[in-house]
mmCIF file of C-alpha atoms in Angstrom:
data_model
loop_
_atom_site.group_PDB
_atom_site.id
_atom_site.type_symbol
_atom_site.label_atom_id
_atom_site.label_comp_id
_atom_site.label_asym_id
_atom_site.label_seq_id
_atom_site.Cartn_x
_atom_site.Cartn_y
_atom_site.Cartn_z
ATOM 1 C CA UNK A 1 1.468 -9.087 24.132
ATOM 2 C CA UNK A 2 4.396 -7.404 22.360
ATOM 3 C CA UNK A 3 4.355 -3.138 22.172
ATOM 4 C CA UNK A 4 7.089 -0.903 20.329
ATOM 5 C CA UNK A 5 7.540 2.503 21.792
ATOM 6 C CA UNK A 6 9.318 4.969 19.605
ATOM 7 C CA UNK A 7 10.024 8.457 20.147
ATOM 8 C CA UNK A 8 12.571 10.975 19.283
ATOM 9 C CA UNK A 9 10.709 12.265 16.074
ATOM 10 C CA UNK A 10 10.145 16.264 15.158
ATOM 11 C CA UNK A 11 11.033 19.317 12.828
ATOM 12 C CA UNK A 12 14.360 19.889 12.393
ATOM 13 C CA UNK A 13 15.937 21.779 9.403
ATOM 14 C CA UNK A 14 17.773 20.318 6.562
ATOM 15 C CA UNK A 15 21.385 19.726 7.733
ATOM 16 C CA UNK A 16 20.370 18.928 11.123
ATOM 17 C CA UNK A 17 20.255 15.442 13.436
ATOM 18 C CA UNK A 18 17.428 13.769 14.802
ATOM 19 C CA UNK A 19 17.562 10.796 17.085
ATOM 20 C CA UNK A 20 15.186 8.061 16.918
ATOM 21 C CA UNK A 21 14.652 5.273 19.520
ATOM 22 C CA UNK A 22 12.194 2.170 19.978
ATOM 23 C CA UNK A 23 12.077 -0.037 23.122
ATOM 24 C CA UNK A 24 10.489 -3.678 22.483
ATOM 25 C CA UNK A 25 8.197 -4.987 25.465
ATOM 26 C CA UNK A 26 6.430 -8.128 26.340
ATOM 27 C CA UNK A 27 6.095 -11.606 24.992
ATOM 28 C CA UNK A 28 9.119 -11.983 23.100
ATOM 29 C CA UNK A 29 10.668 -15.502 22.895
ATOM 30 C CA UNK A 30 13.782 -14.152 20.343
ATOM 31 C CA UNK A 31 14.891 -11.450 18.767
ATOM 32 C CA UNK A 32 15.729 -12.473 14.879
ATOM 33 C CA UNK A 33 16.392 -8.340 14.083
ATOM 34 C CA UNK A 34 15.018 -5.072 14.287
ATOM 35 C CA UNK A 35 14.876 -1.817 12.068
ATOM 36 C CA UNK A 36 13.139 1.024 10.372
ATOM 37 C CA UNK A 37 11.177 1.697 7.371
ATOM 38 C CA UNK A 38 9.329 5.015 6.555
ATOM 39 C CA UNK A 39 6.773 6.257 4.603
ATOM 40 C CA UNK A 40 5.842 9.250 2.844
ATOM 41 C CA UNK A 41 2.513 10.842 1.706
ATOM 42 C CA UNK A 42 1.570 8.843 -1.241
ATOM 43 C CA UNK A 43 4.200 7.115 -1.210
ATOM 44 C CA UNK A 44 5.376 3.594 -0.367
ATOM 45 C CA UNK A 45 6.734 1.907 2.883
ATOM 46 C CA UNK A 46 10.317 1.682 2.511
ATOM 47 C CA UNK A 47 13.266 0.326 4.069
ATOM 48 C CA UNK A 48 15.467 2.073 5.959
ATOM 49 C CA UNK A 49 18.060 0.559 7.545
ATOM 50 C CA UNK A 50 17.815 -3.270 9.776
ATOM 51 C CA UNK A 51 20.074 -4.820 12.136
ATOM 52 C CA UNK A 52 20.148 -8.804 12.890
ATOM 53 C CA UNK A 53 20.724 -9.940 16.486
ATOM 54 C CA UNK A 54 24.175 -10.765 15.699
ATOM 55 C CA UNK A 55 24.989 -6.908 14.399
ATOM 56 C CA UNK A 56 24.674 -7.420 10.722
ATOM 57 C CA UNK A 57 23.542 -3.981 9.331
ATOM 58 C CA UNK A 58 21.828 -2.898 6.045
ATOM 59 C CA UNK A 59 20.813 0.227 4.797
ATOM 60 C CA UNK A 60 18.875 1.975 1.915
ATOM 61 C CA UNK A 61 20.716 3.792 -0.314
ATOM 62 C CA UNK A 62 19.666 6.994 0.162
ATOM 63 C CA UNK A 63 20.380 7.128 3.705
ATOM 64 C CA UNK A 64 24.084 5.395 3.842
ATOM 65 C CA UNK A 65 26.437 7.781 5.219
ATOM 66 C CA UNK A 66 24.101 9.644 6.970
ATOM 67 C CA UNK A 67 22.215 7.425 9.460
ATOM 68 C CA UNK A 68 23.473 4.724 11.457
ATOM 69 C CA UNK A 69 21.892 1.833 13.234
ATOM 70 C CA UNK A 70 22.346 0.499 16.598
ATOM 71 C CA UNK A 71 20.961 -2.017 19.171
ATOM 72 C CA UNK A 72 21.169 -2.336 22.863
ATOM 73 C CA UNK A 73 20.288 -5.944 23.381
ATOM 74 C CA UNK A 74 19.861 -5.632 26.857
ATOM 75 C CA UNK A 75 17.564 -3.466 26.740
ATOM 76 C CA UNK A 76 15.327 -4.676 23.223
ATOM 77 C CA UNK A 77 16.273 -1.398 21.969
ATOM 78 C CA UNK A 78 17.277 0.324 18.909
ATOM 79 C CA UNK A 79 18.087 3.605 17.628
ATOM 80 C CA UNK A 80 19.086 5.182 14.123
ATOM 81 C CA UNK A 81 20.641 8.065 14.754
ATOM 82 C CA UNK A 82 19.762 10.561 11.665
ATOM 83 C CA UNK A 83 22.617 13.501 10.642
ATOM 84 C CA UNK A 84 22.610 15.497 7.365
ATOM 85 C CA UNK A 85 18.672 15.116 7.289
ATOM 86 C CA UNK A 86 16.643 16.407 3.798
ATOM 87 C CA UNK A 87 13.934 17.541 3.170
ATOM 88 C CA UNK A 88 13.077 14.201 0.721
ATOM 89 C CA UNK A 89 13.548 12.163 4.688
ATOM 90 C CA UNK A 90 10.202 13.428 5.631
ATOM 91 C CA UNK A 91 8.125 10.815 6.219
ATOM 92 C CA UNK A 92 6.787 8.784 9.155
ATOM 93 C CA UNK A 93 9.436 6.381 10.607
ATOM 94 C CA UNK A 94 7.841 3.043 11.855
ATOM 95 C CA UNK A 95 10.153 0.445 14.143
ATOM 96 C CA UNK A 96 10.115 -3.159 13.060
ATOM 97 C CA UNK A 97 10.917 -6.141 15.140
ATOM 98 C CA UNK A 98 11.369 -9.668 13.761
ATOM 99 C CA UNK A 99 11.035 -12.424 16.148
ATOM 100 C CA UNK A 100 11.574 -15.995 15.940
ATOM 101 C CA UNK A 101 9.031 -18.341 17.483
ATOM 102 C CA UNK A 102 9.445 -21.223 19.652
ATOM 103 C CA UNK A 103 8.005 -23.135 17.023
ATOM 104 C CA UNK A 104 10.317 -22.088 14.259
ATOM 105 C CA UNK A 105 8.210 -19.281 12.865
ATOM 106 C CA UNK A 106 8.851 -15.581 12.600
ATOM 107 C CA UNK A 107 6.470 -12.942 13.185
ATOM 108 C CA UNK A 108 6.556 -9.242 12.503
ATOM 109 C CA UNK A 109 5.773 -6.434 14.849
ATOM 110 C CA UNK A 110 5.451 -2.772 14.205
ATOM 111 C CA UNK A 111 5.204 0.959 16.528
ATOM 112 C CA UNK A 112 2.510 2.797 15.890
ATOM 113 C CA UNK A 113 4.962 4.972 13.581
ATOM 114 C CA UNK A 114 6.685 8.702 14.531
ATOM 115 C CA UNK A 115 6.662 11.727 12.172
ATOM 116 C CA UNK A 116 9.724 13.293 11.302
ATOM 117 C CA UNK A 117 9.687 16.906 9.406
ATOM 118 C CA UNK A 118 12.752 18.339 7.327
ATOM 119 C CA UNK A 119 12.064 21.830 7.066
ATOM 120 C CA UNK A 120 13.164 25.602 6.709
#
């Protein structure tokens, strides 16, 4: 009913930019926000950084000042565009939508995840 397709994910070398993109398809009744989280080898699933459908933005820590969030409502997409990458942002990046139901719920979706590689 509803798919995430990311892609933009590789190797690149520490100090360089990687930009990631998910598109959100199908039986979507609203939007409530979307965002990224990633996960390392033994490791847990962390946030990222999320933006609501009214452009609110939040970000981990770790990543402020080097990645930035963005949305294209038209088109149920969002990016985070990556710069300064370290090795420590290896992990695999996973899009997350938030939806609001025509009931009043929320539901979570997820992509099937991307790898990305910091690496000389």
């Amino acid at each position: 009913q509803v798919q995430l397709v990311e892609s933009g994910g590789g190797l690149v070398q520490p100090g360089g930019s990687l930009r990631l993109s998910c598109a959100a398809s199908g039986s979507i009744f609203s939007i409530n926000a979307m965002g990224w989280y990633r996960q390392a080898p033994g490791k847990q699933r962390e946030l990222v950084a999320t933006i609501t459908s009214g452009g609110s933005t939040n970000y981990a820590d770790s990543v402020k000042g080097r990645f930035t969030i963005s949305r294209d409502n038209a088109k149920n997409t969002v990016y985070l565009q990556m710069n300064s990458l370290k090795p420590e942002d290896t992990a695999v990046y996973y899009c997350n939508l938030l939806t609001d139901t025509s009931l009043g719920g929320v539901v979570d979706y997820w992509g099937q995840g991307t790898q990305v590689t910091v690496s000389s």
